[in-house]
mmCIF file of N, CA and C in Angstrom:
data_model
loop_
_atom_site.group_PDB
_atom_site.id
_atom_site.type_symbol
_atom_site.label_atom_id
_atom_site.label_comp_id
_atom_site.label_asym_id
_atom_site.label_seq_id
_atom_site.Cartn_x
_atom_site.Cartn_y
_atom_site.Cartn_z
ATOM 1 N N UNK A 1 0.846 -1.184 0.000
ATOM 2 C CA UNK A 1 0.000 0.000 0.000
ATOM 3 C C UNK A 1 0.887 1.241 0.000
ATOM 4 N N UNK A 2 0.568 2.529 -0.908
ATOM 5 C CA UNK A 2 1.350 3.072 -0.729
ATOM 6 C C UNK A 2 0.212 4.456 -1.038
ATOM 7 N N UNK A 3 0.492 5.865 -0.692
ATOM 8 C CA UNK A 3 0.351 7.127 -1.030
ATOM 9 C C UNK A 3 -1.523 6.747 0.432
ATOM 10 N N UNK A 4 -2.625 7.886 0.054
ATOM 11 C CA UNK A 4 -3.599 8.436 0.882
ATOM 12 C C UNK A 4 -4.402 7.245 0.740
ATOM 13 N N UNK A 5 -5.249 6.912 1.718
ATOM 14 C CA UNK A 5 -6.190 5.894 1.500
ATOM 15 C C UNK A 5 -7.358 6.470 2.611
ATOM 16 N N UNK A 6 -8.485 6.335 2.112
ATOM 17 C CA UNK A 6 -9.744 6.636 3.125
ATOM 18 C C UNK A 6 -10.607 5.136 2.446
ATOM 19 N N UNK A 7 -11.071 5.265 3.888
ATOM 20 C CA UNK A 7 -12.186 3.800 4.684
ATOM 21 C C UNK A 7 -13.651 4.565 4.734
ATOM 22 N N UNK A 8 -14.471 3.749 4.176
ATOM 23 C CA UNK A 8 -16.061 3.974 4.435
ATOM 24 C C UNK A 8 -16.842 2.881 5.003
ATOM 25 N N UNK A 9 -17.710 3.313 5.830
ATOM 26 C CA UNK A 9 -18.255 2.045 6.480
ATOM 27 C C UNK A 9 -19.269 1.478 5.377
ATOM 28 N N UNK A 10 -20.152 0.202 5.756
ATOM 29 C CA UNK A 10 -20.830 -0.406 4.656
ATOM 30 C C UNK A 10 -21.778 0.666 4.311
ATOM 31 N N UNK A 11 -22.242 1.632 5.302
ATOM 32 C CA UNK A 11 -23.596 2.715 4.947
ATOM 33 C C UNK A 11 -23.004 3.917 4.036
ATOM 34 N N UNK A 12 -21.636 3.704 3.684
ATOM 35 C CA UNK A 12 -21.357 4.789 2.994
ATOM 36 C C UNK A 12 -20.189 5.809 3.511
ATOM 37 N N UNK A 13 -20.749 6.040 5.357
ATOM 38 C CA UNK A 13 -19.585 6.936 6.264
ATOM 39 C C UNK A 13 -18.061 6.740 6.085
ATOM 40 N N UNK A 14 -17.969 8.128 6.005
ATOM 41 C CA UNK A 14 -16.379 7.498 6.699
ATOM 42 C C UNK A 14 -16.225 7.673 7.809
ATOM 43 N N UNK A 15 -15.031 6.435 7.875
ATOM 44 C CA UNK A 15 -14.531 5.624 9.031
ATOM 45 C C UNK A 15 -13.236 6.333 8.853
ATOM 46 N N UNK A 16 -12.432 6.465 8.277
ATOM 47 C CA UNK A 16 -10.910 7.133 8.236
ATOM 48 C C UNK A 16 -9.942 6.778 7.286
ATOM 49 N N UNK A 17 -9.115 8.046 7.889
ATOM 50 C CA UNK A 17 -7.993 8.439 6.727
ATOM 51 C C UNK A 17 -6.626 8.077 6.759
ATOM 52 N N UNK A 18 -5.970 8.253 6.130
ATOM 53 C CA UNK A 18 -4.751 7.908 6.605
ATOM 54 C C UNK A 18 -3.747 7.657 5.163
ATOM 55 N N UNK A 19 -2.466 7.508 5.558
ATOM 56 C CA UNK A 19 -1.740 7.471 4.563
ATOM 57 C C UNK A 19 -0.479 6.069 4.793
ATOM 58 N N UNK A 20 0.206 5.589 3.683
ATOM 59 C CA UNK A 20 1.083 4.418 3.303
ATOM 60 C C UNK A 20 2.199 4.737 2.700
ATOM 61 N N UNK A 21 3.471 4.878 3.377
ATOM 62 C CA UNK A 21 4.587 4.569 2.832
ATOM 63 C C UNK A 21 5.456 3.387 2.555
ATOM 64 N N UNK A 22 6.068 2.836 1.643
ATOM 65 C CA UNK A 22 5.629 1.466 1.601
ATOM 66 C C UNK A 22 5.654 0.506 2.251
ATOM 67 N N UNK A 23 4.058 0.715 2.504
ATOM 68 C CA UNK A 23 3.546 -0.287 2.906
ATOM 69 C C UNK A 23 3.352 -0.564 4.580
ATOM 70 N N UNK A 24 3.762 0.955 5.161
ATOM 71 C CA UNK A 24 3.617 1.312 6.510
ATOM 72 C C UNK A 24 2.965 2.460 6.659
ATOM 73 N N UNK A 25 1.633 2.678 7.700
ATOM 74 C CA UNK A 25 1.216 3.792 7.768
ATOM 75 C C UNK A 25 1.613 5.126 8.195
ATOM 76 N N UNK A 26 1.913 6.166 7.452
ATOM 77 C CA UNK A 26 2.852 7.092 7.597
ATOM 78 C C UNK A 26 1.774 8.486 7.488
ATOM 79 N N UNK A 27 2.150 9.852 7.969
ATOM 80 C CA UNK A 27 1.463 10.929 8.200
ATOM 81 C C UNK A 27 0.268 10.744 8.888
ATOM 82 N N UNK A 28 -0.170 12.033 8.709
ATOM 83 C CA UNK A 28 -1.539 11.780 9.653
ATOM 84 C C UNK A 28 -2.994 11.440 9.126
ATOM 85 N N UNK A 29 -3.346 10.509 10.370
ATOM 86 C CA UNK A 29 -4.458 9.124 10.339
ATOM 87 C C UNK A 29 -5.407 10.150 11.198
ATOM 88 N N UNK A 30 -6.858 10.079 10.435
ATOM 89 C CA UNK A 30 -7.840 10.424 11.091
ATOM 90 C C UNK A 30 -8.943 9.587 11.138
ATOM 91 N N UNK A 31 -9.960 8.945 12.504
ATOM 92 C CA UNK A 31 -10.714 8.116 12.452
ATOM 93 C C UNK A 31 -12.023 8.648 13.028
ATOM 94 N N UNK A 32 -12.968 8.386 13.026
ATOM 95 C CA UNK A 32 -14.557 9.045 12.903
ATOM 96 C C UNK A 32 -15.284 7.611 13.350
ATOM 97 N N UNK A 33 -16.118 8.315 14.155
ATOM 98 C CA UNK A 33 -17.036 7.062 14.839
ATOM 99 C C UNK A 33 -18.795 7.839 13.958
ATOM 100 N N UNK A 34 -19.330 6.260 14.156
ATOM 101 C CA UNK A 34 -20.100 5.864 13.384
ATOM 102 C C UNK A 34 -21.335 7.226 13.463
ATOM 103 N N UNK A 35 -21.561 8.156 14.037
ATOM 104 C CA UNK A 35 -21.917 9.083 14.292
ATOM 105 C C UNK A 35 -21.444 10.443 13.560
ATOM 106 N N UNK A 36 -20.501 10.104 12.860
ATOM 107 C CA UNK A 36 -19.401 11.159 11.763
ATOM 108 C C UNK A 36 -18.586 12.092 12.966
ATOM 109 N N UNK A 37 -18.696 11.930 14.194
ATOM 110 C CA UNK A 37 -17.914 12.950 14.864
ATOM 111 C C UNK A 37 -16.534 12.258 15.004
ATOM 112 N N UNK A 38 -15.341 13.091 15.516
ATOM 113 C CA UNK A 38 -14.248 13.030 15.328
ATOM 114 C C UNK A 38 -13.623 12.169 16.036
ATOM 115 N N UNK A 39 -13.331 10.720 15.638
ATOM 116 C CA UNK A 39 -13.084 9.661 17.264
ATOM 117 C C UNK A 39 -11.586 9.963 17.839
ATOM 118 N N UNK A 40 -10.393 10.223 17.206
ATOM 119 C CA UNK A 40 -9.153 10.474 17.065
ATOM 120 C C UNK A 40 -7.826 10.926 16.036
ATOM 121 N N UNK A 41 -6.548 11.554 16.321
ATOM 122 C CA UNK A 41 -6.273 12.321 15.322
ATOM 123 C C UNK A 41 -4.746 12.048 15.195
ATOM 124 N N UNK A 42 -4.047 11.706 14.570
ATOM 125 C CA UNK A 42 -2.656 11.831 14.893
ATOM 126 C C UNK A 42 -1.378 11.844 13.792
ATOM 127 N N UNK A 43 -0.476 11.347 14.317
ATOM 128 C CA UNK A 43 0.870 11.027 13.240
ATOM 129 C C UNK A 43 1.528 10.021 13.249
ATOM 130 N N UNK A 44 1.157 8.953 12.244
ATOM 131 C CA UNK A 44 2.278 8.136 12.073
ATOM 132 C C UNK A 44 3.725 8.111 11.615
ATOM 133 N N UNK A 45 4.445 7.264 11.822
ATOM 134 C CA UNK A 45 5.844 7.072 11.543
ATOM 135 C C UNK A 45 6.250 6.096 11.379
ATOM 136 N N UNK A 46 6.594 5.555 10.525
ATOM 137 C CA UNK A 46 7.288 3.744 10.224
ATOM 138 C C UNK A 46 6.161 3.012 10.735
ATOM 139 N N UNK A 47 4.674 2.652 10.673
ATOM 140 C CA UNK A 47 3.716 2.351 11.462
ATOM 141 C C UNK A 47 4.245 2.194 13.151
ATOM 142 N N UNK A 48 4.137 3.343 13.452
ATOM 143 C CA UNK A 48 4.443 3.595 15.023
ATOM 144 C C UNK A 48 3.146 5.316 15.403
ATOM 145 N N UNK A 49 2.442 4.993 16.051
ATOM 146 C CA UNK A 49 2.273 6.884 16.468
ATOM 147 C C UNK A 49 3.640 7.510 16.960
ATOM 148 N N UNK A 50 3.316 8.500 16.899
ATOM 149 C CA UNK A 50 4.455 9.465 17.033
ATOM 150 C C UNK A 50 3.811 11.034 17.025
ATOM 151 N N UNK A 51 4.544 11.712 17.783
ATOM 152 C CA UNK A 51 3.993 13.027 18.358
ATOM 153 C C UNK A 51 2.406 13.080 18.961
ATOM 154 N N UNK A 52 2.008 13.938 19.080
ATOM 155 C CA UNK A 52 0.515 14.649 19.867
ATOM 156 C C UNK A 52 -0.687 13.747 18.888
ATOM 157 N N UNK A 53 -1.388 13.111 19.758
ATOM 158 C CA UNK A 53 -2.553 12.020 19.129
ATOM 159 C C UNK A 53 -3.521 12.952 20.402
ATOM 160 N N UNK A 54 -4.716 13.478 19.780
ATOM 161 C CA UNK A 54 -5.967 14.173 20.140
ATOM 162 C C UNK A 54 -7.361 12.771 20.016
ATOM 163 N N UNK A 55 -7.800 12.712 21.445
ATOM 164 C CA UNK A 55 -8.857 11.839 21.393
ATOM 165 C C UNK A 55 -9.961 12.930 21.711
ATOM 166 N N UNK A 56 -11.457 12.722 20.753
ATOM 167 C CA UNK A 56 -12.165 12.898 21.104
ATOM 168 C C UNK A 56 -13.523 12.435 21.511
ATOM 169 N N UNK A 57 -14.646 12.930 22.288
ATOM 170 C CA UNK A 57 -15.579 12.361 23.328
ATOM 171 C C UNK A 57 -16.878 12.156 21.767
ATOM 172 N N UNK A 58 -17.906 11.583 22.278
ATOM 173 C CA UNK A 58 -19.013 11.185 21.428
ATOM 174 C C UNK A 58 -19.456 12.589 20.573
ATOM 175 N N UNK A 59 -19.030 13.570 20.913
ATOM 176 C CA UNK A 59 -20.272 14.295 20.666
ATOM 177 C C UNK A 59 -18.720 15.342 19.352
ATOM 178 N N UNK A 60 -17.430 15.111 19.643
ATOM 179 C CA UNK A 60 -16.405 15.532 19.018
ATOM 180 C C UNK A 60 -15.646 16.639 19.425
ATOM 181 N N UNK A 61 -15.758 16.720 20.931
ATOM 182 C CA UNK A 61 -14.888 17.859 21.780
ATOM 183 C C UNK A 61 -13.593 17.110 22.019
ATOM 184 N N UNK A 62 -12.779 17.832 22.294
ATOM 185 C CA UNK A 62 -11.439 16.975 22.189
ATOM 186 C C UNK A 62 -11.483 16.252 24.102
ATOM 187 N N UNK A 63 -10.959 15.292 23.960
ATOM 188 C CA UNK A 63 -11.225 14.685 25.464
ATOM 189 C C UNK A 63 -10.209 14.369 26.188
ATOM 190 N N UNK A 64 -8.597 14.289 25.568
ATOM 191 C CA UNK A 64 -7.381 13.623 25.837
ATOM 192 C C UNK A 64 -6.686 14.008 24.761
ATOM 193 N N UNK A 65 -5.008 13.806 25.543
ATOM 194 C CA UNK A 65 -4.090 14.361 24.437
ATOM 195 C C UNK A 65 -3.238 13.610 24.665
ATOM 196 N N UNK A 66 -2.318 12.714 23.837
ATOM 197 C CA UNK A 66 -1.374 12.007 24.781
ATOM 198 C C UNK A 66 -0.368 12.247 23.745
ATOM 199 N N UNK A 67 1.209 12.005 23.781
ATOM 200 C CA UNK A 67 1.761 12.449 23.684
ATOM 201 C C UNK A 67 3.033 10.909 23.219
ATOM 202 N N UNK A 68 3.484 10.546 21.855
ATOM 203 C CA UNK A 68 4.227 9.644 21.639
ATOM 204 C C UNK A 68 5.321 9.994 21.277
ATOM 205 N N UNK A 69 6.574 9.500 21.576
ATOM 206 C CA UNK A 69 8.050 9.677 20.938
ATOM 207 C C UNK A 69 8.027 9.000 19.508
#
């Protein structure tokens, strides 16, 4: 897998974004709960997170921040 790829659920939604360098998920991945609000946000690296990943609550306020090397 390589370059942007987005996920839709069977109803059509998207489910999330994200990107492939080869063949590892690289830049930033965004995922959406079945409700379209914002479930979480971040940066990959060699498929690893890496830097500031933003979780957010049901309704899409940010809820948590955590923080990866």
């Amino acid at each position: 897998m390589v370059g942007k790829w987005t996920w839709y659920r069977e109803n059509g939604e998207l489910m999330q974004t994200g990107s492939f360098t080869a063949g590892k998920k690289s830049g930033i991945w965004t995922r959406y709960r079945p409700n379209g609000a914002l479930l979480d946000e971040g940066t990959f690296a060699n498929d690893k997170k890496t830097g500031e990943w933003r979780s957010f609550d049901t309704e899409g306020k940010l809820s948590k921040t955590t923080r990866f090397k």
